[in-house]
XYZ file of N, CA and C in Angstrom:
819
model
N -12.681 -15.586 -3.817
C -11.702 -16.332 -4.594
C -10.464 -16.659 -3.772
N -10.321 -15.988 -2.649
C -9.172 -16.259 -1.803
C -9.572 -17.202 -0.669
N -8.570 -17.704 0.041
C -8.831 -18.598 1.152
C -8.499 -20.045 0.875
N -7.903 -20.329 -0.285
C -7.537 -21.707 -0.624
C -6.106 -22.056 -0.216
N -5.261 -21.061 -0.120
C -3.829 -21.337 0.095
C -3.555 -21.386 1.596
N -3.932 -22.497 2.198
C -3.757 -22.694 3.632
C -2.955 -23.967 3.879
N -2.494 -24.123 5.094
C -1.747 -25.321 5.475
C -2.708 -26.424 5.906
N -2.220 -27.663 5.867
C -2.933 -28.804 6.426
C -2.358 -29.049 7.813
N -3.048 -28.623 8.878
C -2.471 -28.705 10.215
C -2.224 -30.124 10.694
N -2.924 -31.097 10.114
C -2.742 -32.484 10.559
C -1.375 -33.035 10.177
N -0.701 -32.371 9.233
C 0.604 -32.837 8.786
C 1.742 -31.922 9.236
N 1.460 -31.068 10.197
C 2.473 -30.153 10.710
C 2.850 -30.526 12.140
N 4.098 -30.323 12.466
C 4.541 -30.504 13.843
C 4.027 -29.333 14.684
N 3.996 -29.464 16.010
C 3.590 -28.326 16.845
C 4.433 -27.083 16.582
N 5.721 -27.277 16.324
C 6.599 -26.138 16.042
C 6.217 -25.456 14.733
N 5.875 -26.264 13.730
C 5.483 -25.702 12.440
C 4.132 -24.988 12.545
N 3.216 -25.552 13.314
C 1.930 -24.886 13.513
C 2.119 -23.534 14.190
N 3.025 -23.491 15.180
C 3.304 -22.220 15.860
C 3.942 -21.228 14.895
N 4.819 -21.704 14.067
C 5.475 -20.840 13.081
C 4.452 -20.260 12.094
N 3.534 -21.098 11.659
C 2.517 -20.690 10.699
C 1.559 -19.674 11.312
N 1.024 -19.992 12.487
C 0.109 -19.056 13.136
C 0.822 -17.776 13.520
N 2.134 -17.865 13.848
C 2.897 -16.667 14.169
C 3.050 -15.744 12.979
N 3.210 -16.324 11.792
C 3.297 -15.515 10.567
C 1.972 -14.816 10.303
N 0.871 -15.535 10.500
C -0.468 -14.980 10.293
C -0.738 -13.844 11.283
N -0.406 -14.089 12.553
C -0.611 -13.061 13.568
C 0.274 -11.833 13.301
N 1.499 -12.084 12.850
C 2.380 -10.977 12.520
C 1.832 -10.130 11.389
N 1.257 -10.780 10.382
C 0.642 -10.043 9.275
C -0.531 -9.209 9.781
N -1.352 -9.794 10.626
C -2.507 -9.073 11.162
C -2.062 -7.816 11.903
N -1.040 -7.948 12.720
C -0.575 -6.809 13.513
C 0.090 -5.743 12.648
N 0.843 -6.168 11.638
C 1.481 -5.185 10.764
C 0.460 -4.475 9.886
N -0.603 -5.164 9.517
C -1.696 -4.502 8.798
C -2.249 -3.350 9.629
N -2.525 -3.641 10.892
C -3.049 -2.595 11.755
C -2.077 -1.454 11.962
N -0.792 -1.790 12.140
C 0.226 -0.782 12.394
C 0.507 0.091 11.184
N 0.668 -0.530 10.020
C 1.067 0.197 8.820
C -0.111 0.816 8.075
N -1.217 0.100 8.033
C -2.282 0.450 7.102
C -3.576 0.890 7.776
N -3.645 0.766 9.083
C -4.864 1.141 9.791
C -5.616 -0.081 10.283
N -6.259 0.064 11.430
C -6.886 -1.094 12.068
C -7.972 -1.736 11.211
N -8.708 -0.941 10.443
C -9.794 -1.513 9.639
C -9.287 -2.443 8.550
N -8.045 -2.276 8.121
C -7.521 -3.133 7.059
C -7.297 -4.558 7.541
N -7.305 -4.783 8.849
C -7.117 -6.139 9.356
C -8.263 -7.054 8.939
N -9.383 -6.460 8.565
C -10.523 -7.256 8.103
C -10.245 -7.910 6.747
N -9.225 -7.457 6.036
C -8.886 -8.041 4.727
C -7.905 -9.209 4.850
N -7.518 -9.558 6.045
C -6.489 -10.561 6.296
C -6.796 -11.888 5.602
N -5.791 -12.465 4.917
C -5.965 -13.760 4.260
C -4.751 -14.648 4.496
N -5.003 -15.955 4.506
C -3.912 -16.917 4.604
C -3.117 -16.989 3.302
N -3.728 -16.574 2.192
C -3.011 -16.586 0.909
C -1.779 -15.686 0.976
N -1.933 -14.508 1.589
C -0.802 -13.597 1.730
C 0.197 -14.131 2.752
N -0.274 -14.882 3.732
C 0.638 -15.532 4.674
C 1.603 -16.453 3.927
N 1.096 -17.177 2.943
C 1.953 -18.048 2.135
C 2.971 -17.228 1.346
N 2.529 -16.119 0.774
C 3.439 -15.227 0.057
C 4.585 -14.782 0.956
N 4.262 -14.396 2.177
C 5.285 -13.951 3.132
C 6.255 -15.080 3.447
N 5.730 -16.275 3.696
C 6.596 -17.410 4.009
C 7.586 -17.683 2.889
N 7.110 -17.634 1.650
C 7.977 -17.919 0.508
C 9.060 -16.856 0.358
N 8.674 -15.591 0.339
C 9.660 -14.526 0.150
C 10.644 -14.468 1.315
N 10.151 -14.708 2.506
C 11.033 -14.713 3.676
C 12.020 -15.870 3.598
N 11.565 -17.014 3.077
C 12.437 -18.181 2.952
C 13.500 -17.980 1.881
N 13.148 -17.270 0.815
C 14.090 -17.054 -0.285
C 15.102 -15.967 0.059
N 14.631 -14.854 0.578
C 15.496 -13.689 0.757
C 15.985 -13.485 2.184
N 15.352 -14.133 3.146
C 15.765 -13.946 4.529
C 15.437 -12.544 5.015
N 16.091 -12.150 6.066
C 15.836 -10.841 6.661
C 15.615 -10.969 8.152
N 15.776 -9.881 8.841
C 15.620 -9.901 10.294
C 14.163 -10.130 10.674
N 13.944 -11.091 11.548
C 12.607 -11.378 12.056
C 12.468 -10.809 13.461
N 11.338 -10.199 13.710
C 11.055 -9.627 15.027
C 9.858 -10.372 15.629
N 9.985 -10.730 16.868
C 8.915 -11.445 17.551
C 8.016 -10.472 18.298
N 6.758 -10.849 18.414
C 5.786 -10.018 19.118
C 4.810 -10.928 19.841
N 4.283 -10.482 20.941
C 3.297 -11.253 21.701
C 2.346 -10.283 22.383
N 1.061 -10.372 22.037
C 0.094 -9.452 22.632
C -1.317 -9.991 22.468
N -2.230 -9.402 23.209
C -3.640 -9.732 23.075
C -4.236 -8.922 21.925
N -5.360 -9.398 21.400
C -6.060 -8.655 20.354
C -7.548 -8.924 20.494
N -8.358 -8.265 19.701
C -9.804 -8.424 19.805
C -10.273 -9.864 19.595
N -9.741 -10.591 18.600
C -10.179 -11.977 18.450
C -9.704 -12.878 19.590
N -8.598 -12.499 20.265
C -8.034 -13.306 21.341
C -7.734 -12.400 22.544
N -8.774 -11.934 23.238
C -8.569 -10.930 24.289
C -8.020 -11.483 25.601
N -8.113 -12.785 25.824
C -7.768 -13.334 27.135
C -6.330 -13.807 27.239
N -5.716 -14.086 26.116
C -4.378 -14.673 26.148
C -3.506 -14.037 25.071
N -2.278 -13.743 25.436
C -1.342 -13.202 24.457
C -1.000 -14.256 23.414
N -0.926 -13.832 22.164
C -0.575 -14.735 21.078
C 0.759 -14.312 20.466
N 1.694 -15.248 20.377
C 2.998 -14.900 19.801
C 2.919 -14.781 18.283
N 3.710 -13.892 17.741
C 3.791 -13.730 16.301
C 5.180 -13.273 15.908
N 5.429 -13.212 14.621
C 6.710 -12.714 14.134
C 6.473 -11.987 12.814
N 7.376 -11.075 12.496
C 7.259 -10.361 11.233
C 8.648 -9.971 10.743
N 8.720 -9.725 9.443
C 9.958 -9.287 8.797
C 9.591 -8.246 7.747
N 10.562 -7.824 6.958
C 10.253 -6.860 5.898
C 9.255 -7.430 4.901
N 9.215 -8.747 4.779
C 8.300 -9.383 3.828
C 6.880 -9.397 4.374
N 6.746 -9.359 5.693
C 5.419 -9.192 6.287
C 4.854 -7.836 5.906
N 5.685 -6.821 5.963
C 5.230 -5.476 5.594
C 4.829 -5.421 4.120
N 5.625 -6.052 3.275
C 5.270 -6.114 1.859
C 3.928 -6.834 1.679
N 3.770 -7.966 2.374
C 2.512 -8.701 2.293
C 1.331 -7.881 2.779
N 1.533 -7.056 3.804
C 0.446 -6.224 4.315
C -0.066 -5.269 3.244
N 0.852 -4.630 2.519
C 0.419 -3.699 1.472
C -0.265 -4.424 0.315
N 0.209 -5.624 -0.017
C -0.453 -6.402 -1.063
C -1.836 -6.854 -0.607
N -1.959 -7.175 0.674
C -3.248 -7.563 1.237
C -4.256 -6.428 1.102
N -3.801 -5.201 1.376
C -4.663 -4.025 1.253
C -5.117 -3.830 -0.190
N -4.168 -3.939 -1.128
C -4.517 -3.735 -2.542
C -5.526 -4.765 -3.017
N -5.296 -6.018 -2.683
C -6.230 -7.071 -3.085
C -7.594 -6.859 -2.443
N -7.590 -6.503 -1.158
C -8.849 -6.292 -0.466
C -9.652 -5.148 -1.054
N -8.969 -4.057 -1.373
C -9.666 -2.901 -1.933
C -10.302 -3.235 -3.288
N -9.498 -3.783 -4.185
C -10.015 -4.029 -5.525
C -11.086 -5.109 -5.547
N -10.987 -6.067 -4.629
C -12.040 -7.080 -4.543
C -13.349 -6.435 -4.093
N -13.277 -5.577 -3.081
C -14.483 -4.881 -2.618
C -15.067 -4.003 -3.723
N -14.187 -3.328 -4.453
C -14.654 -2.453 -5.526
C -15.348 -3.259 -6.619
N -14.779 -4.414 -6.975
C -15.402 -5.258 -7.987
C -16.738 -5.815 -7.505
N -16.807 -6.188 -6.221
C -18.081 -6.675 -5.677
C -19.151 -5.585 -5.763
N -18.750 -4.343 -5.513
C -19.694 -3.240 -5.616
C -20.143 -3.032 -7.055
N -19.189 -3.044 -7.986
C -19.517 -2.807 -9.392
C -20.346 -3.942 -9.992
N -20.056 -5.180 -9.557
C -20.756 -6.331 -10.130
C -22.120 -6.565 -9.482
N -22.187 -6.471 -8.158
C -23.410 -6.846 -7.444
C -24.053 -5.700 -6.682
N -23.404 -4.532 -6.672
C -23.911 -3.360 -5.951
C -24.203 -3.672 -4.488
N -23.270 -4.388 -3.860
C -23.382 -4.659 -2.431
C -22.920 -3.427 -1.666
N -23.816 -2.892 -0.846
C -23.470 -1.689 -0.084
C -22.303 -1.960 0.860
N -22.259 -3.155 1.440
C -21.162 -3.493 2.354
C -19.820 -3.433 1.643
N -19.790 -3.868 0.378
C -18.553 -3.830 -0.402
C -18.149 -2.395 -0.702
N -19.133 -1.525 -0.995
C -18.838 -0.114 -1.272
C -18.274 0.574 -0.038
N -18.838 0.280 1.118
C -18.357 0.884 2.356
C -16.963 0.377 2.702
N -16.727 -0.925 2.469
C -15.407 -1.495 2.749
C -14.353 -0.894 1.827
N -14.691 -0.723 0.550
C -13.751 -0.118 -0.390
C -13.431 1.318 0.011
N -14.433 2.048 0.472
C -14.204 3.429 0.907
C -13.250 3.472 2.093
N -13.390 2.506 3.002
C -12.515 2.459 4.173
C -11.076 2.119 3.800
N -10.910 1.403 2.703
C -9.573 0.976 2.280
C -8.927 1.943 1.289
N -9.663 2.982 0.882
C -9.170 3.841 -0.200
C -7.869 4.546 0.171
N -7.778 5.110 1.361
C -6.566 5.830 1.739
C -5.354 4.900 1.849
N -5.450 3.773 2.561
C -4.292 2.865 2.576
C -3.969 2.294 1.204
N -4.978 2.158 0.334
C -4.716 1.695 -1.029
C -3.819 2.675 -1.763
N -4.059 3.976 -1.605
C -3.225 4.982 -2.269
C -1.780 4.888 -1.784
N -1.605 4.611 -0.523
C -0.245 4.449 0.011
C 0.400 3.184 -0.546
N -0.375 2.134 -0.702
C 0.152 0.903 -1.305
C 0.583 1.151 -2.748
N -0.216 1.939 -3.485
C 0.114 2.249 -4.879
C 1.393 3.072 -4.978
N 1.609 3.951 -4.017
C 2.840 4.746 -4.025
C 4.062 3.874 -3.781
N 3.925 2.896 -2.923
C 5.053 2.028 -2.593
C 5.299 0.969 -3.664
N 4.229 0.412 -4.198
C 4.367 -0.702 -5.135
C 3.472 -0.474 -6.359
N 3.812 0.514 -7.182
C 2.951 0.857 -8.314
C 2.798 -0.270 -9.334
N 3.888 -1.027 -9.575
C 3.795 -2.100 -10.577
C 2.796 -3.165 -10.150
N 2.925 -3.651 -8.931
C 2.046 -4.708 -8.462
C 0.589 -4.243 -8.435
N 0.359 -3.040 -7.939
C -1.011 -2.542 -7.857
C -1.621 -2.328 -9.236
N -0.805 -1.901 -10.188
C -1.307 -1.722 -11.553
C -1.706 -3.059 -12.164
N -0.927 -4.103 -11.902
C -1.260 -5.427 -12.436
C -2.536 -5.954 -11.792
N -2.678 -5.775 -10.490
C -3.903 -6.213 -9.814
C -5.120 -5.558 -10.458
N -5.070 -4.248 -10.619
C -6.199 -3.518 -11.203
C -6.456 -3.970 -12.646
N -5.396 -4.098 -13.424
C -5.556 -4.473 -14.831
C -6.173 -5.856 -14.982
N -5.689 -6.807 -14.217
C -6.180 -8.176 -14.373
C -7.584 -8.346 -13.806
N -7.911 -7.641 -12.747
C -9.286 -7.700 -12.257
C -10.236 -7.019 -13.245
N -9.759 -5.979 -13.926
C -10.553 -5.368 -14.997
C -10.770 -6.363 -16.138
N -9.725 -7.126 -16.448
C -9.839 -8.145 -17.496
C -10.878 -9.192 -17.119
N -10.841 -9.653 -15.882
C -11.817 -10.645 -15.423
C -13.233 -10.075 -15.454
N -13.375 -8.809 -15.065
C -14.693 -8.174 -15.097
C -15.213 -8.059 -16.530
N -14.309 -7.773 -17.469
C -14.716 -7.653 -18.872
C -15.158 -9.008 -19.424
N -14.436 -10.069 -19.077
C -14.831 -11.408 -19.526
C -16.217 -11.756 -19.010
N -16.465 -11.416 -17.742
C -17.777 -11.690 -17.151
C -18.857 -10.832 -17.796
N -18.567 -9.549 -17.982
C -19.549 -8.623 -18.546
C -19.943 -9.014 -19.968
N -18.960 -9.508 -20.717
C -19.204 -9.888 -22.110
C -19.638 -11.340 -22.252
N -19.691 -12.061 -21.137
C -20.143 -13.448 -21.159
C -19.212 -14.381 -21.893
N -17.906 -14.131 -21.824
C -16.921 -14.969 -22.511
C -16.543 -16.132 -21.596
N -17.074 -17.299 -21.889
C -16.829 -18.478 -21.061
C -15.573 -19.206 -21.516
N -14.451 -18.604 -21.262
C -13.159 -19.171 -21.636
C -12.331 -19.345 -20.362
N -12.327 -20.565 -19.786
C -11.605 -20.755 -18.516
C -10.111 -20.511 -18.631
N -9.527 -20.772 -19.798
C -8.093 -20.544 -19.964
C -7.751 -19.060 -19.847
N -8.528 -18.215 -20.508
C -8.282 -16.776 -20.449
C -8.469 -16.246 -19.030
N -9.539 -16.682 -18.386
C -9.829 -16.185 -17.044
C -8.759 -16.640 -16.051
N -8.400 -17.905 -16.105
C -7.396 -18.429 -15.179
C -6.035 -17.779 -15.418
N -5.691 -17.552 -16.685
C -4.412 -16.915 -17.008
C -4.355 -15.493 -16.445
N -5.488 -14.799 -16.479
C -5.523 -13.441 -15.940
C -5.236 -13.445 -14.442
N -5.871 -14.336 -13.713
C -5.615 -14.401 -12.282
C -4.205 -14.924 -11.995
N -3.690 -15.761 -12.886
C -2.312 -16.210 -12.743
C -1.329 -15.060 -12.863
N -1.565 -14.163 -13.813
C -0.682 -12.996 -13.966
C -0.743 -12.095 -12.743
N -1.936 -11.976 -12.179
C -2.085 -11.169 -10.967
C -1.224 -11.732 -9.842
N -1.322 -13.039 -9.620
C -0.569 -13.655 -8.531
C 0.933 -13.620 -8.805
N 1.319 -13.789 -10.048
C 2.742 -13.737 -10.391
C 3.338 -12.383 -10.029
N 2.578 -11.311 -10.273
C 3.072 -9.959 -9.968
C 3.350 -9.795 -8.480
N 2.558 -10.437 -7.621
C 2.770 -10.339 -6.181
C 4.041 -11.062 -5.744
N 4.313 -12.202 -6.366
C 5.460 -13.011 -5.955
C 6.783 -12.437 -6.445
N 6.756 -11.672 -7.514
C 7.994 -11.068 -8.026
C 8.121 -9.673 -7.423
N 8.795 -9.598 -6.297
C 8.964 -8.304 -5.644
C 10.161 -7.554 -6.209
N 11.136 -8.284 -6.744
C 12.314 -7.657 -7.338
C 12.778 -8.494 -8.519
N 13.437 -7.851 -9.473
C 13.947 -8.536 -10.661
C 15.356 -9.053 -10.356
N 15.485 -10.347 -10.128
C 16.783 -10.944 -9.847
C 16.786 -12.385 -10.329
N 17.734 -13.181 -9.873
C 17.859 -14.551 -10.363
C 16.713 -15.459 -9.913
N 15.918 -15.006 -8.935
C 14.811 -15.827 -8.449
C 13.464 -15.402 -9.029
N 13.458 -14.324 -9.786
C 12.201 -13.756 -10.261
C 11.423 -14.736 -11.144
N 12.106 -15.461 -12.009
C 11.413 -16.373 -12.925
C 10.689 -17.484 -12.159
N 11.395 -18.118 -11.226
C 10.782 -19.200 -10.463
C 9.658 -18.680 -9.569
N 9.875 -17.529 -8.952
C 8.827 -16.943 -8.116
C 7.597 -16.573 -8.946
N 7.830 -16.016 -10.125
C 6.716 -15.669 -10.995
C 5.932 -16.891 -11.436
N 6.635 -17.963 -11.759
C 5.950 -19.191 -12.168
C 5.176 -19.803 -11.006
N 5.766 -19.765 -9.812
C 5.045 -20.255 -8.642
C 3.737 -19.491 -8.463
N 3.809 -18.168 -8.512
C 2.606 -17.360 -8.365
C 1.611 -17.578 -9.491
N 2.123 -17.696 -10.726
C 1.239 -17.841 -11.886
C 0.432 -19.133 -11.823
N 1.092 -20.250 -11.636
C 0.382 -21.531 -11.638
C -0.512 -21.673 -10.404
N -0.083 -21.109 -9.289
C -0.932 -21.120 -8.107
C -2.171 -20.265 -8.344
N -2.005 -19.130 -9.011
C -3.140 -18.281 -9.335
C -4.134 -18.966 -10.255
N -3.638 -19.664 -11.277
C -4.539 -20.412 -12.154
C -5.307 -21.468 -11.371
N -4.598 -22.164 -10.474
C -5.257 -23.173 -9.643
C -6.361 -22.541 -8.809
N -6.066 -21.429 -8.131
C -7.054 -20.779 -7.268
C -8.302 -20.413 -8.065
N -8.101 -19.828 -9.239
C -9.246 -19.397 -10.030
C -10.104 -20.587 -10.456
N -9.469 -21.640 -10.956
C -10.225 -22.774 -11.491
C -10.893 -23.597 -10.395
N -10.211 -23.789 -9.266
C -10.844 -24.563 -8.194
C -12.023 -23.792 -7.623
N -11.907 -22.481 -7.535
C -13.017 -21.659 -7.049
C -14.195 -21.734 -8.018
N -13.903 -21.681 -9.319
C -14.965 -21.771 -10.325
C -15.650 -23.136 -10.266
N -14.867 -24.191 -10.047
C -15.457 -25.541 -9.990
C -16.369 -25.689 -8.778
N -15.947 -25.196 -7.640
C -16.758 -25.327 -6.434
C -18.033 -24.484 -6.502
N -17.989 -23.399 -7.281
C -19.152 -22.512 -7.409
C -20.059 -22.871 -8.581
N -19.669 -23.849 -9.385
C -20.353 -24.092 -10.654
C -21.838 -24.404 -10.477
N -22.185 -25.301 -9.570
C -23.589 -25.679 -9.408
C -24.442 -24.477 -9.004
N -23.965 -23.701 -8.051
C -24.720 -22.521 -7.617
C -24.815 -21.482 -8.721
N -23.730 -21.310 -9.481
C -23.753 -20.318 -10.559
C -24.719 -20.728 -11.669
N -24.781 -22.021 -11.957
C -25.747 -22.488 -12.956
C -27.178 -22.263 -12.463
N -27.403 -22.552 -11.195
C -28.728 -22.376 -10.617
C -29.144 -20.914 -10.632
N -28.206 -20.035 -10.331
C -28.510 -18.605 -10.236
C -28.280 -17.861 -11.544
N -27.915 -18.596 -12.586
C -27.613 -18.012 -13.893
C -26.544 -16.941 -13.780
N -25.540 -17.218 -12.966
C -24.418 -16.308 -12.763
C -23.252 -16.730 -13.658
N -22.345 -15.802 -13.880
C -21.197 -16.082 -14.741
C -20.273 -17.114 -14.120
N -19.865 -18.061 -14.924
C -18.838 -19.030 -14.544
C -18.240 -19.574 -15.836
N -16.943 -19.388 -16.081
C -16.363 -19.802 -17.360
C -16.411 -21.301 -17.605
N -16.647 -22.096 -16.559
C -16.683 -23.548 -16.737
C -17.983 -24.030 -17.363
N -18.966 -23.146 -17.496
C -20.215 -23.567 -18.119
C -20.036 -23.912 -19.590
N -18.918 -23.514 -20.164
C -18.662 -23.823 -21.572
C -18.127 -25.238 -21.766
N -17.785 -25.933 -20.692
C -17.181 -27.252 -20.786
C -18.242 -28.344 -20.761
N -18.062 -29.349 -21.623
C -18.973 -30.492 -21.596
C -18.656 -31.425 -20.435
N -17.397 -31.440 -20.008
C -16.985 -32.245 -18.859
C -16.275 -31.329 -17.869
N -16.930 -30.958 -16.773
C -16.329 -30.008 -15.836
C -15.376 -30.638 -14.815
N -14.931 -31.878 -15.072
C -13.985 -32.501 -14.146
C -12.636 -31.801 -14.273
N -12.302 -31.019 -13.270
C -11.100 -30.204 -13.326
C -9.920 -30.814 -12.577
N -10.117 -31.948 -11.932
C -9.063 -32.462 -11.063
C -7.748 -32.717 -11.789
N -7.738 -33.306 -13.003
C -6.452 -33.490 -13.696
C -5.741 -32.163 -13.989
N -6.507 -31.153 -14.381
C -5.915 -29.840 -14.664
C -5.388 -29.204 -13.385
N -6.155 -29.290 -12.313
C -5.726 -28.721 -11.035
C -4.449 -29.390 -10.539
N -4.385 -30.708 -10.694
C -3.184 -31.448 -10.280
C -1.970 -31.005 -11.085
N -2.153 -30.827 -12.382
C -1.055 -30.387 -13.243
C -0.567 -28.995 -12.836
N -1.494 -28.089 -12.552
C -1.113 -26.729 -12.186
C -0.328 -26.705 -10.872
N -0.763 -27.479 -9.908
C -0.037 -27.524 -8.641
C 1.319 -28.191 -8.803
N 1.404 -29.166 -9.703
C 2.694 -29.792 -9.975
C 3.674 -28.781 -10.530
N 3.212 -27.924 -11.414
C 4.088 -26.893 -11.983
C 4.464 -25.840 -10.935
N 3.516 -25.506 -10.075
C 3.821 -24.565 -8.999
C 4.871 -25.149 -8.060
N 4.731 -26.432 -7.740
C 5.695 -27.090 -6.855
C 7.067 -27.187 -7.508
N 7.101 -27.453 -8.808
C 8.381 -27.505 -9.526
C 9.093 -26.158 -9.441
N 8.334 -25.081 -9.576
C 8.926 -23.747 -9.462
C 9.457 -23.520 -8.049
N 8.693 -23.932 -7.043
C 9.130 -23.766 -5.656
C 10.415 -24.539 -5.387
N 10.540 -25.700 -5.992
C 11.728 -26.535 -5.757
C 12.990 -25.946 -6.383
N 12.841 -24.966 -7.253
C 14.014 -24.298 -7.825
C 14.458 -23.108 -6.975
N 13.731 -22.843 -5.915
C 14.046 -21.709 -5.052
C 14.879 -22.152 -3.848
N 15.795 -21.327 -3.400
C 16.621 -21.660 -2.225
C 15.867 -21.348 -0.932
N 15.007 -22.244 -0.520
C 14.184 -22.016 0.662
C 15.037 -22.225 1.910
N 15.428 -21.126 2.520
C 16.321 -21.186 3.673
C 15.589 -21.555 4.956
N 14.311 -21.271 5.022
C 13.500 -21.576 6.200
C 12.134 -22.080 5.745
N 11.455 -22.786 6.628
C 10.040 -23.156 6.459
C 9.754 -23.973 5.200
N 10.750 -24.713 4.695
C 10.532 -25.467 3.457
C 9.410 -26.496 3.626
N 9.426 -27.255 4.723
C 8.393 -28.279 4.914
C 7.014 -27.644 5.031
N 6.927 -26.513 5.699
C 5.658 -25.793 5.834
C 5.163 -25.309 4.475
N 6.053 -24.774 3.678
C 5.683 -24.289 2.342
C 5.209 -25.438 1.461
N 5.911 -26.572 1.502
C 5.487 -27.714 0.691
C 4.214 -28.341 1.227
N 3.996 -28.273 2.531
C 2.729 -28.744 3.092
C 1.559 -27.982 2.486
N 1.717 -26.678 2.352
C 0.663 -25.855 1.767
C 0.453 -26.209 0.298
N 1.540 -26.348 -0.450
C 1.443 -26.602 -1.883
C 0.931 -27.998 -2.219
N 1.341 -28.993 -1.439
C 0.988 -30.374 -1.749
C -0.287 -30.845 -1.063
N -0.628 -30.260 0.072
C -1.776 -30.754 0.839
C -2.795 -29.667 1.162
N -2.343 -28.558 1.731
C -3.268 -27.543 2.223
C -4.195 -26.963 1.174
N -3.654 -26.705 -0.016
C -4.482 -26.070 -1.053
C -5.606 -26.983 -1.539
N -5.520 -28.265 -1.229
C -6.560 -29.215 -1.644
C -7.691 -29.334 -0.628
N -7.556 -28.775 0.556
C -8.503 -29.052 1.630
C -9.943 -28.701 1.269
N -10.170 -27.505 0.735
C -11.534 -27.102 0.388
C -12.095 -27.978 -0.725
N -11.262 -28.294 -1.716
C -11.719 -29.133 -2.818
C -12.090 -30.520 -2.316
N -11.265 -31.117 -1.477
C -11.524 -32.449 -0.963
C -12.780 -32.484 -0.105
N -12.979 -31.432 0.692
C -14.198 -31.352 1.503
C -15.433 -31.267 0.613
N -15.355 -30.433 -0.424
C -16.463 -30.305 -1.377
C -16.720 -31.629 -2.098
N -15.673 -32.297 -2.496
C -15.803 -33.552 -3.227
C -16.433 -34.635 -2.349
N -15.994 -34.717 -1.093
C -16.545 -35.722 -0.183
C -18.034 -35.473 0.061
N -18.407 -34.203 0.246
C -19.813 -33.874 0.463
C -20.641 -34.216 -0.765
N -20.081 -33.939 -1.923
C -20.787 -34.216 -3.177
C -21.011 -35.717 -3.367
N -19.992 -36.514 -3.047
C -20.118 -37.962 -3.172
C -21.128 -38.529 -2.184
N -21.145 -37.963 -0.970
C -22.135 -38.413 0.024
C -23.547 -38.125 -0.441
N -23.756 -36.941 -1.027
C -25.088 -36.570 -1.501
C -25.546 -37.490 -2.619
N -24.628 -37.889 -3.490
C -24.964 -38.762 -4.602
C -25.235 -40.183 -4.140
N -24.711 -40.545 -2.961
C -24.900 -41.900 -2.459
C -26.152 -42.037 -1.620
N -26.815 -40.908 -1.340
C -28.028 -40.964 -0.522
C -29.171 -41.584 -1.340
């Protein structure tokens, strides 16, 4: 369900691309440092966006780093991190753990069970640091599992649950920005859930797997997806983005559509054959 919140590199300057990849690399390194090297396997660009937003709103000291790593052993890669990178690392661990646990419970994938076991200790540390966020993640994933288990094909309920999960991540503190940050996370979460369900619909129907969109007579979700992103962008525009504003809007207006547009183009080509 993750992997949609990425940038569109074709619309970024070289400086912005370096800034974006530096944030991603910084998250990867802080995951290894704070949470253990195995947690780097849970790395997502979705959390990179979370870090960019919180860092832009609240600021904080940024530290630069440059080193080689297993994916890039021949050349040092520059990165940067701040206190929000560390926060994102712990949220990345929590999401990774609960996703693996749900995959094990739903499909009994041994790989998911082993991955969850590897993440269990850092997950406990994440829960100690951020009990509210971790409790919401667990509660909402339980809600989604219950909807699936009971066969309730209600896309509004399912999307709202994932929206609440994402909102909890974006609201790190209760202050004057909490409402806008929560709305940004909520509408982005609804978008992620629904676009993922739409792209999986044909396979889920074929495999008789759960998908809440099977209840719809017309599964064209593009107007709804556009509306949700519009609301997410409106929330972002109410935030005092001190840095990386163009990069953040690139992700919200263009990057999050990349997978959908690729799927749509492939689908149209197949229909034209």
